[in-house]
Backbone as a ProteinNet text record, in pm:
[ID]
protein_1_A
[PRIMARY]
XXXXXXXXXXXXXXXXXXXXXXXXXXXXXXXXXXXXXXXXXXXXXXXXXXXXXXXXXXXXXXXXXXXXXXXXXXXXXXXXXXXXXXXXXXXXXXXXXXXXXXXXXXXXXXXXXXXXXXXXXXXXXXXXXXXXXXXXXXXXXXXXXXXXXXXXXXXXXXXXXXXXXXXXXXXXXXXXXXXXXXXXXXXXXXXX
[TERTIARY]
695.9	767.2	752.7	756.1	741.2	600.3	502.6	364.2	350.4	418	414.6	476.9	589	653.7	567.7	497.9	410.8	292	239.2	127.3	164.9	284.9	332.1	354.4	407.5	431.5	299.1	197.3	68.2	2	24.5	-30.3	44.6	173.3	247.3	209.3	171.8	130.6	-5.2	-84	-212.2	-198.1	-74.2	-42.6	-108.6	-74.3	-124.9	-43.7	64.1	150.2	83.5	-18	-85.2	-201.3	-211.5	-317.6	-458.1	-473.7	-610.6	-618.8	-733.3	-760.4	-900.2	-902.4	-1026.8	-1104.3	-1029	-1093.4	-1121.3	-1089.6	-1116.2	-983.8	-986.2	-861.7	-850.3	-727.9	-700.7	-628	-659.5	-588.8	-453.2	-354.8	-222	-221.9	-322.1	-325.4	-362.1	-413.7	-453.7	-334.1	-223.5	-107.7	-49.7	0.1	68.2	210	264.8	402.7	500.1	607	706.9	788.6	814.7	891.6	798.5	809.7	723.4	774.9	686.6	726.2	704.8	792.7	772.9	647.9	579.6	453.4	487.7	420	444.2	354.6	412.5	324.3	235.6	109.6	16.1	-9.6	-10.6	-37.2	-187	-240.6	-380.6	-398.4	-480.2	-502.1	-643.8	-653.7	-784.4	-840	-956.8	-1014.3	-1113.8	-1086.5	-1176.1	-1274.6	-1390	-1485.4	-1440.8	-1493.8	-1449.2	-1463	-1572.4	-1596.2	-1519.5	-1456	-1379.5	-1234.7	-1187.7	-1044.5	-1010.4	-894.5	-846.6	-710.2	-684.7	-556.3	-456.8	-342.6	-248.4	-113.8	-43.1	95.5	185.7	315.6	407.4	418.4	386.2	389.7	253.6	165.9	35.5	-66.5	-38.5	-138.1	-225	-353.2	-440.2	-403.4	-421.1	-395.7	-514.1	-491.1	-593.5	-603.1	-720.4	-740.4	-780.9	-735	-774.2	-914	-996.9	-1135.4	-1160.2	-1240.3	-1262	-1365	-1425.1	-1522.5	-1474.6	-1520.6	-1486.4	-1617.9	-1605.1	-1722.1	-1774.4	-1905.2	-1968.2	-1995	-1942	-1966.6	-2108.6	-2165.7	-2294.9	-2269.3	-2333.2	-2308	-2439.8	-2429.9	-2545.6	-2511.5	-2604.4	-2583.4	-2602.6	-2507.5	-2514.1	-2543.5	-2546.1	-2581	-2637.7	-2715.3	-2773.4	-2922.1	-2978.6	-3121.1	-3157.9	-3068.3	-3097.6	-3042.5	-3034.8	-2981.5	-3059.9	-2989.1	-3049.4	-3074.2	-3061.7	-3082.6	-2962.8	-2987.2	-2880.7	-2876.9	-2756.2	-2741.4	-2603.1	-2582.4	-2456.9	-2379.6	-2247.7	-2161.6	-2147.8	-2180.6	-2167.9	-2044.1	-1995.4	-1869.7	-1803	-1672.2	-1589.3	-1513.5	-1517.9	-1444.5	-1333.3	-1209.3	-1100	-1043.8	-1051.1	-983.1	-1055.7	-1183.5	-1251.9	-1327.3	-1294.6	-1349	-1500.8	-1558.6	-1702.5	-1735.5	-1855.2	-1900.2	-2042.8	-2083.2	-2220.4	-2281.6	-2394.3	-2461	-2595.2	-2624	-2745.6	-2870.3	-2963.2	-3089.5	-3078	-2963.1	-2941.8	-2901.1	-2945.9	-2919.2	-2965.4	-3092.6	-3150.7	-3178.8	-3136.4	-3159.8	-3241.1	-3320.5	-3404.6	-3324.2	-3322.9	-3254.6	-3351.6	-3356.8	-3442.3	-3358.8	-3400.1	-3324.9	-3402.4	-3331.8	-3393.6	-3407.7	-3502.3	-3518.6	-3403.3	-3352.6	-3240.6	-3285.2	-3402.9	-3456.9	-3582.8	-3628.6	-3740.8	-3870.1	-3901.5	-4027.1	-4026.7	-3909.2	-3897.3	-3934.2	-3986.5	-4021.9	-3907.9	-3900.3	-3803.2	-3845.3	-3752.9	-3781.4	-3737.9	-3796.4	-3747.3	-3708.1	-3577	-3525.8	-3463.1	-3450.7	-3382.7	-3246	-3141.3	-3006.5	-2948.6	-2851.6	-2786.8	-2668.6	-2674	-2565	-2461.9	-2334.6	-2231.5	-2247.9	-2209.6	-2205	-2065	-2028.3	-1893.7	-1883.5	-1764.5	-1745.3	-1752.6	-1731.6	-1739.8	-1885	-1980.5	-2122.1	-2177.8	-2094.3	-2143.4	-2052.9	-2113.3	-2039.2	-2067.1	-1971.5	-1992.9	-2100.5	-2176.7	-2294.9	-2289.7	-2324.1	-2331	-2476.4	-2505.3	-2641.1	-2683	-2585.6	-2616.1	-2654.8	-2576.9	-2600.2	-2683	-2710.1	-2787.5	-2725.3	-2598.8	-2528.9	-2427.2	-2413	-2310.8	-2186.7	-2070.2	-1947.4	-1834.4	-1734.5	-1613.1	-1532.7	-1432.1	-1357.5	-1216.6	-1170.2	-1033.7	-959.7	-826.9	-743.8	-664.3	-659	-578.2	-519.1	-414.1	-348.2	-385.8	-432.5	-470	-346.4	-367.9	-257.8	-184.1	-257.6	-191.9	-119.3	-120.3	-47.2	-131.5	-260.1	-347.5	-399.6	-395.3	-445.5	-588.3	-679	-821.3	-879.7	-998.8	-1073.5	-1181.9	-1210.3	-1311.9	-1388.1	-1512	-1591.8	-1546.9	-1523.7	-1471.8	-1575.6	-1704.6	-1807.5	-1830.6	-1832.3	-1871.8	-1751.6	-1643.6	-1528.9	-1546.9	-1652.9	-1685.2	-1587.7	-1525.6	-1430.6	-1510.4	-1474.5	-1546.7	-1486.3	-1353.2	-1284.8	-1275.9	-1380.2	-1377.7	-1370.5	-1319.5	-1300.8	-1438.8	-1539.2	-1671	-1732.7	-1716.4	-1773	-1706.7	-1575.1	-1504.6	-1543.3	-1562.6	-1607.8	-1746.8	-1836.5	-1971.7	-1971.7	-1887.5	-1878.2	-1824.7	-1719.4	-1662.4	-1759.9	-1840.5	-1939.6	-2047.5	-2091.1	-2193	-2140.6	-2012	-1950.9	-1942.8	-1907.7	-1898.3	-2036.5	-2141.4	-2276.7	-2319.8	-2289.2	-2333.1	-2258.2	-2130	-2059.2	-2112.1	-2151.4	-2210.5	-2342.9	-2426	-2553.2	-2535.3	-2437	-2410	-2362.5	-2279.4	-2230.6	-2344.7	-2434.7	-2547.8	-2648.4	-2662.1	-2753.3	-2700.5	-2566.9	-2510.6	-2528.1
5374.4	5444.8	5594.1	5640.2	5781.3	5828.8	5742.3	5780.8	5797.5	5713.5	5722.2	5852	5892.5	6017.9	6137.6	6132.7	6241.1	6250.8	6139.3	6135.2	6192.7	6159.1	6207.1	6358.7	6406	6549.4	6625.4	6567.4	6634.9	6641.7	6536.7	6541.4	6640.8	6652.6	6749.9	6891.9	6911.8	7044.2	7082.9	6984.6	7012.9	7044.6	7045.7	7083.5	6986.2	6858.7	6757.7	6754.7	6822.9	6818.5	6886.4	6966	7034.9	6953.5	6830.5	6739.6	6789.6	6866.3	6909.5	6910.3	6880	6881.9	6944.4	7062.9	7140.5	7149.9	7173.8	7192.4	7065.8	6945.6	6820	6760	6707.3	6645.3	6505.7	6466.1	6335	6248	6119.7	6026	5995.5	5957.8	5926	5805.6	5719.9	5604.5	5641.2	5764.8	5805.9	5842.4	5883.8	5926.5	5810.2	5838.5	5738.1	5723.7	5606.1	5591.3	5644.4	5706.5	5757.2	5645.4	5542.9	5427.6	5305.6	5220.3	5102.8	5000.9	4959.2	4864.1	4722.7	4632	4491.6	4435.6	4348.8	4288.7	4184.2	4197.2	4103	3980.5	3862.8	3744.9	3728.1	3705.2	3686.2	3537.1	3492.7	3352.1	3331.9	3230.3	3198.6	3095.7	3127.2	3038.8	2981.8	2848.6	2783.1	2780.6	2842	2847.7	2731.6	2648.2	2535.6	2578.2	2522.4	2547.9	2476	2520.5	2467.8	2316	2263.4	2117.8	2039.9	2107.7	2040.4	2025.8	2102.8	2100.3	1966	1915.8	1788.1	1813.2	1756.9	1765.9	1682.4	1739.9	1672.3	1652.7	1552.1	1527	1620.9	1627.2	1712.4	1674.9	1547.9	1509.3	1528.6	1606	1646.8	1535.3	1419.2	1313.7	1335.8	1301.2	1325.2	1232.5	1285.2	1206.9	1111.9	982.3	883.6	848.3	868.1	845.4	700.5	646.6	512.2	515.4	421.1	416.6	284.4	285.5	162.8	68.6	106.2	19.6	-10.4	-124.5	-165.7	-199.7	-218.6	-254.6	-389.1	-396.8	-523.9	-528.7	-434.1	-433.5	-388.9	-443.3	-398.5	-291.9	-175.3	-63.4	-8.1	61.5	131	277.4	362.7	508.5	558.4	635.2	680.7	828.5	904.9	1046	1091.5	1196.6	1250.8	1217.8	1246.4	1224.2	1076.2	989.7	846.3	772.4	837.4	777.6	653.6	543.3	418	321.1	366.2	275	186.6	66.9	-32.3	-59.2	-64.5	-94	-149.2	-179	-237.9	-134.8	-128.6	-33.6	-81.6	7	-29.9	28.4	143	199.7	287.9	302.9	379.9	484.8	611.2	720.4	759.2	721.7	732.3	873.9	958.9	1084.7	1184	1160.8	1248	1170	1042.2	954.9	944.6	937.5	921.1	779.1	732.8	601.1	612.2	517.6	509.1	384.3	399.7	287.7	262.1	135.7	98.1	142.1	212.9	260.4	359.6	427.7	527.7	659.5	772.3	906.8	922	890.5	900.2	1045.3	1087.7	1223.1	1214.5	1316.9	1320.5	1387.4	1323.1	1377.8	1387.8	1504.3	1526.6	1499.9	1403.2	1366.1	1412	1484.8	1530.4	1417.7	1435	1333.1	1341.7	1226.6	1219.9	1224.6	1166.6	1164.9	1248.8	1275.9	1368.5	1312.6	1186.8	1128.1	1083.6	1076.4	1022.2	1127.4	1082	1175.8	1184.3	1298.2	1314.2	1232.4	1214.3	1128.7	1199	1158.7	1196.8	1067.3	1054.2	929.3	956.4	852.8	860	796.2	869	813.5	814.5	726.8	716.8	811.2	913.2	1011.6	963.7	1006.3	965.4	1030.4	958.6	1014	993	1072.2	1058.5	928.9	867.7	736.9	745.3	864.4	879.1	871.8	882.5	878.3	736.8	633.5	497	412.9	304	205	67.5	-19	-156.7	-222.6	-308	-369.2	-522	-585.7	-733.1	-774	-849.4	-896.3	-1004	-1086.9	-1196.1	-1146.4	-1052.6	-1003.8	-874.2	-813.4	-689.4	-577.3	-555.7	-451.7	-381.5	-249.4	-172.3	-164.4	-172.5	-176.8	-107.1	-69.1	-16.8	-134.7	-99.6	-205.7	-217.8	-339.6	-365.8	-448.6	-456.3	-534.6	-638.1	-759.4	-860.8	-954.4	-1024.6	-1117.4	-1260.2	-1339.4	-1477.6	-1566.9	-1696.3	-1790.2	-1811	-1804.5	-1825.3	-1697.5	-1592	-1470.3	-1368	-1399.8	-1306.8	-1201.7	-1075.8	-964.8	-935.1	-938	-921.1	-812.9	-765.8	-672	-751.9	-705	-772.1	-667.7	-704.1	-613.7	-623.2	-509.1	-508.4	-563	-535.2	-576.7	-726.1	-784.3	-924.1	-1018.6	-962.8	-1046.6	-1110.8	-1078.8	-1138.7	-1085.4	-1179.5	-1140.9	-1096.9	-979.3	-923.2	-969.1	-969.7	-1003.1	-1154	-1214.7	-1357.3	-1379	-1493.6	-1523.7	-1535.5	-1588.5	-1605.4	-1468.7	-1374.8	-1240.2	-1171.5	-1185.8	-1122.5	-1184.7	-1316.9	-1382.4	-1334.8	-1321.1	-1274.8	-1133.4	-1045.4	-908	-902.4	-977.4	-976.9	-1033.1	-1134.3	-1189	-1087.5	-1015.7	-913.9	-801.6	-767.1	-663	-706.5	-830.4	-880.6	-881.1	-920.1	-921.8	-780.8	-682.8	-544.5	-490.1	-525.6	-482.5	-549	-676.2	-747	-687.8	-651.5	-590.9	-452.6	-377.2	-244.9	-258.5	-361.9	-382.1	-427.3	-508.1	-553.5	-439.8	-347.2	-233.6	-133	-126.1	-27.5	-65.2
-2260.6	-2156.3	-2179.4	-2307	-2337.1	-2298.8	-2319.8	-2285.7	-2134.1	-2057.4	-1911.3	-1864.6	-1924.7	-1886	-1922	-2038.2	-2078.3	-1984.3	-1941.3	-1850	-1712.8	-1667.3	-1539.3	-1544	-1655.7	-1667.5	-1673.4	-1737	-1741.8	-1603.6	-1522.3	-1386.6	-1300	-1317.9	-1238.5	-1279.7	-1406.7	-1447.5	-1388.6	-1345.2	-1282.5	-1133.6	-1089.4	-950.4	-851.9	-864.6	-772.4	-641.9	-637.7	-518.8	-400.2	-420.7	-310.6	-253.8	-295.3	-247.3	-278	-381.9	-421.9	-572	-619.1	-762	-780.5	-825.7	-843.6	-711.9	-602.7	-472.7	-398.3	-453.5	-385.9	-335.1	-217.3	-165.4	-224.2	-250.7	-309.2	-208.4	-214.1	-126.8	-190	-107.4	-162.6	-256.2	-247.1	-333.8	-477.4	-496.5	-629.6	-719.8	-655.1	-733.5	-813.1	-931.1	-1007.9	-958.1	-950.9	-903	-1010.2	-963.9	-1055.3	-1116	-1037.1	-1088.6	-1080.4	-1176.9	-1179.7	-1077.7	-985.8	-881.6	-932.3	-889.3	-933.1	-870.4	-945.2	-900.5	-792.6	-675.9	-565.5	-589.4	-583.6	-602	-477.5	-499.6	-387.8	-372.3	-248.8	-224.2	-205.7	-273.1	-263.2	-153.3	-57.3	56	46.4	46.9	44.4	186.4	202.7	337.1	353.5	449	479.4	588.1	584.9	690.1	816.3	927.7	1057.2	1063.7	1011.1	1020.8	915.8	818.7	716.5	748.2	849.6	882	945.1	899.9	953	1012.9	1127.6	1191.2	1108.4	1074.9	985.4	1051.8	1007.5	1046.8	969.3	1001.1	922.6	775.8	737.5	597.2	531.1	592.4	537.5	527.8	585.7	592	717.4	710.7	826.4	942.1	1064.1	1182.5	1199.4	1208.6	1226.5	1374.1	1432.2	1574.6	1598.2	1712.8	1750.4	1806.8	1762	1806.2	1873.2	1981.6	2060.8	1997.7	1885.5	1818.3	1678.2	1625.3	1488.7	1416.5	1284.8	1206	1249.5	1271.3	1317.3	1464.7	1544.5	1687.8	1717.1	1824	1872.6	1978.5	1961.3	2051.6	2102.8	2216	2275.3	2279.6	2234.9	2233	2375.4	2427	2565.8	2580.3	2463.4	2471.5	2337.7	2341.1	2219.4	2208.5	2093.6	2069.5	2072.7	2031.6	2024.9	2146.1	2260.4	2381.6	2418.4	2445.7	2488.6	2373.3	2247.4	2133.6	2112.8	2057.2	2033	1885.6	1829.3	1686.4	1656.4	1528.8	1482.5	1402.5	1424	1353.2	1208.2	1111.1	969.9	904.5	951.3	895.5	1001.9	984.1	1075.7	997.4	1043.1	978.8	1076.4	1044.3	1143.1	1156.1	1052.8	1063.8	1154.2	1184.9	1280.4	1389.2	1406.1	1511.8	1509.6	1390.2	1376.9	1328.2	1361.4	1319.1	1268.7	1182.9	1136.3	1195.1	1261.7	1327.9	1257.9	1235.3	1160.7	1236.3	1166	1218	1332.6	1343.8	1448.3	1386.5	1442.7	1393.3	1248.1	1226.1	1093.2	1058.3	939.8	889.4	761.2	736.9	615.5	502.8	386.7	271.3	154.4	91.4	-25.2	-149.8	-229.3	-350.4	-473	-559.6	-684	-783	-877.6	-979.6	-1078.8	-1121.3	-1211.6	-1360.1	-1385.1	-1520	-1524.9	-1645.6	-1660.5	-1606.8	-1632	-1584.9	-1440.1	-1380.1	-1246.1	-1142.9	-1027.5	-918.7	-820.2	-751.2	-641.9	-522.3	-427.9	-311.6	-185.2	-74.4	56.9	123.7	151.7	208.7	345.4	423.4	553	538.9	583.6	581.6	723.4	747.5	876.6	876.9	961	969.4	1070.5	1053.6	1147.5	1284.2	1388.8	1522.7	1577	1680.4	1737.5	1814.1	1807.9	1873.7	2025.3	2082.2	2226.5	2278	2189.2	2227.6	2230.2	2210.8	2215.6	2306.6	2359.5	2438.6	2379.4	2390.9	2343.2	2430.1	2364.2	2428.9	2418	2526.5	2529.9	2512.5	2406.4	2380.9	2479.5	2522.2	2614.2	2752.1	2805.4	2942.9	2944.3	2826.4	2816.2	2900.5	2880.3	2955.2	2865.7	2882	2809	2897.5	2832.9	2910.3	2834.8	2911.5	2848.8	2794.8	2711.5	2644.2	2707.1	2713.9	2761.2	2659.4	2670.6	2579.6	2659	2604.7	2669.8	2563.6	2600.3	2511.5	2550.8	2456.4	2485.1	2491.4	2524.2	2538	2404.7	2293.9	2163.1	2114	2192.8	2154.1	2079.2	2059.2	1986.1	2084	2038.8	2120.9	2085.1	2181.8	2159.9	2249.4	2210.6	2295.3	2371.8	2493.8	2574	2655.3	2697.3	2778.1	2922.6	2987.1	3122.4	3222.6	3203.8	3301.4	3295.4	3173.4	3161.1	3128.8	3081	3040.7	2905.9	2833.8	2703.9	2598	2522.8	2416	2293.2	2241.9	2124.9	1994.1	1986.1	1861.9	1845	1790.2	1764.5	1614.9	1574	1432.8	1363.7	1431.7	1371.4	1340.3	1433.5	1413.4	1292.8	1282.3	1171.1	1035.3	1032.1	907.8	868.2	966.5	937.7	881.5	937.6	890.2	748.4	716.8	581.8	479	518.1	425.7	392.4	496.8	475.6	387	405.6	322.8	177	154.5	17.5	-49.5	25.7	-28.8	-66.7	17.3	-11.9	-135	-154.8	-275.9	-399	-385.9	-500.4	-540.8	-439.7	-468.4	-533.2	-486.3	-542.9	-688	-715.4	-853.1	-943	-890.6	-971.3	-1000.7	-906.2	-924.5	-1025	-1041	-1133.7	-1276.6
[MASK]
++++++++++++++++++++++++++++++++++++++++++++++++++++++++++++++++++++++++++++++++++++++++++++++++++++++++++++++++++++++++++++++++++++++++++++++++++++++++++++++++++++++++++++++++++++++++++++++++

């Protein structure tokens, strides 16, 4: 504290009150404060990029959007570079309404070598596309259609194609999708 007072007195003896020091003007931020001010806590804000922002509920959980397609559905792409192509939905990303369709929207990825003797690779991966860019597709009638919801006689609520009346949510389709998912997890576990 005594050193601070001595330093302040030496600055006042240099006549800093006239805003000049050896002919140079000084900014007000250069002056030392006479009284020590308490340190203000600064809040650190994490800045997300525009595509990383997620709409959240008041409890900070992401808002999950309802999507008209599910895993295992056959869809037709109605806009974009792959317009007119038909594929099967392999995964659904609910927080931003994107889906991954098999063999659609292929992107090139350069993979570095993991070990010293191994070579790098250039592989094709399926990138997500927005769910509004696809329509459900009927393989039997070869037509794309919007989706409707109806309740069957047994009380089960199902999705159906509006143009053809074909029911999409069948028990056989769901069993086939779950079996394929189990096989892919077993293969991934065996590869590890």
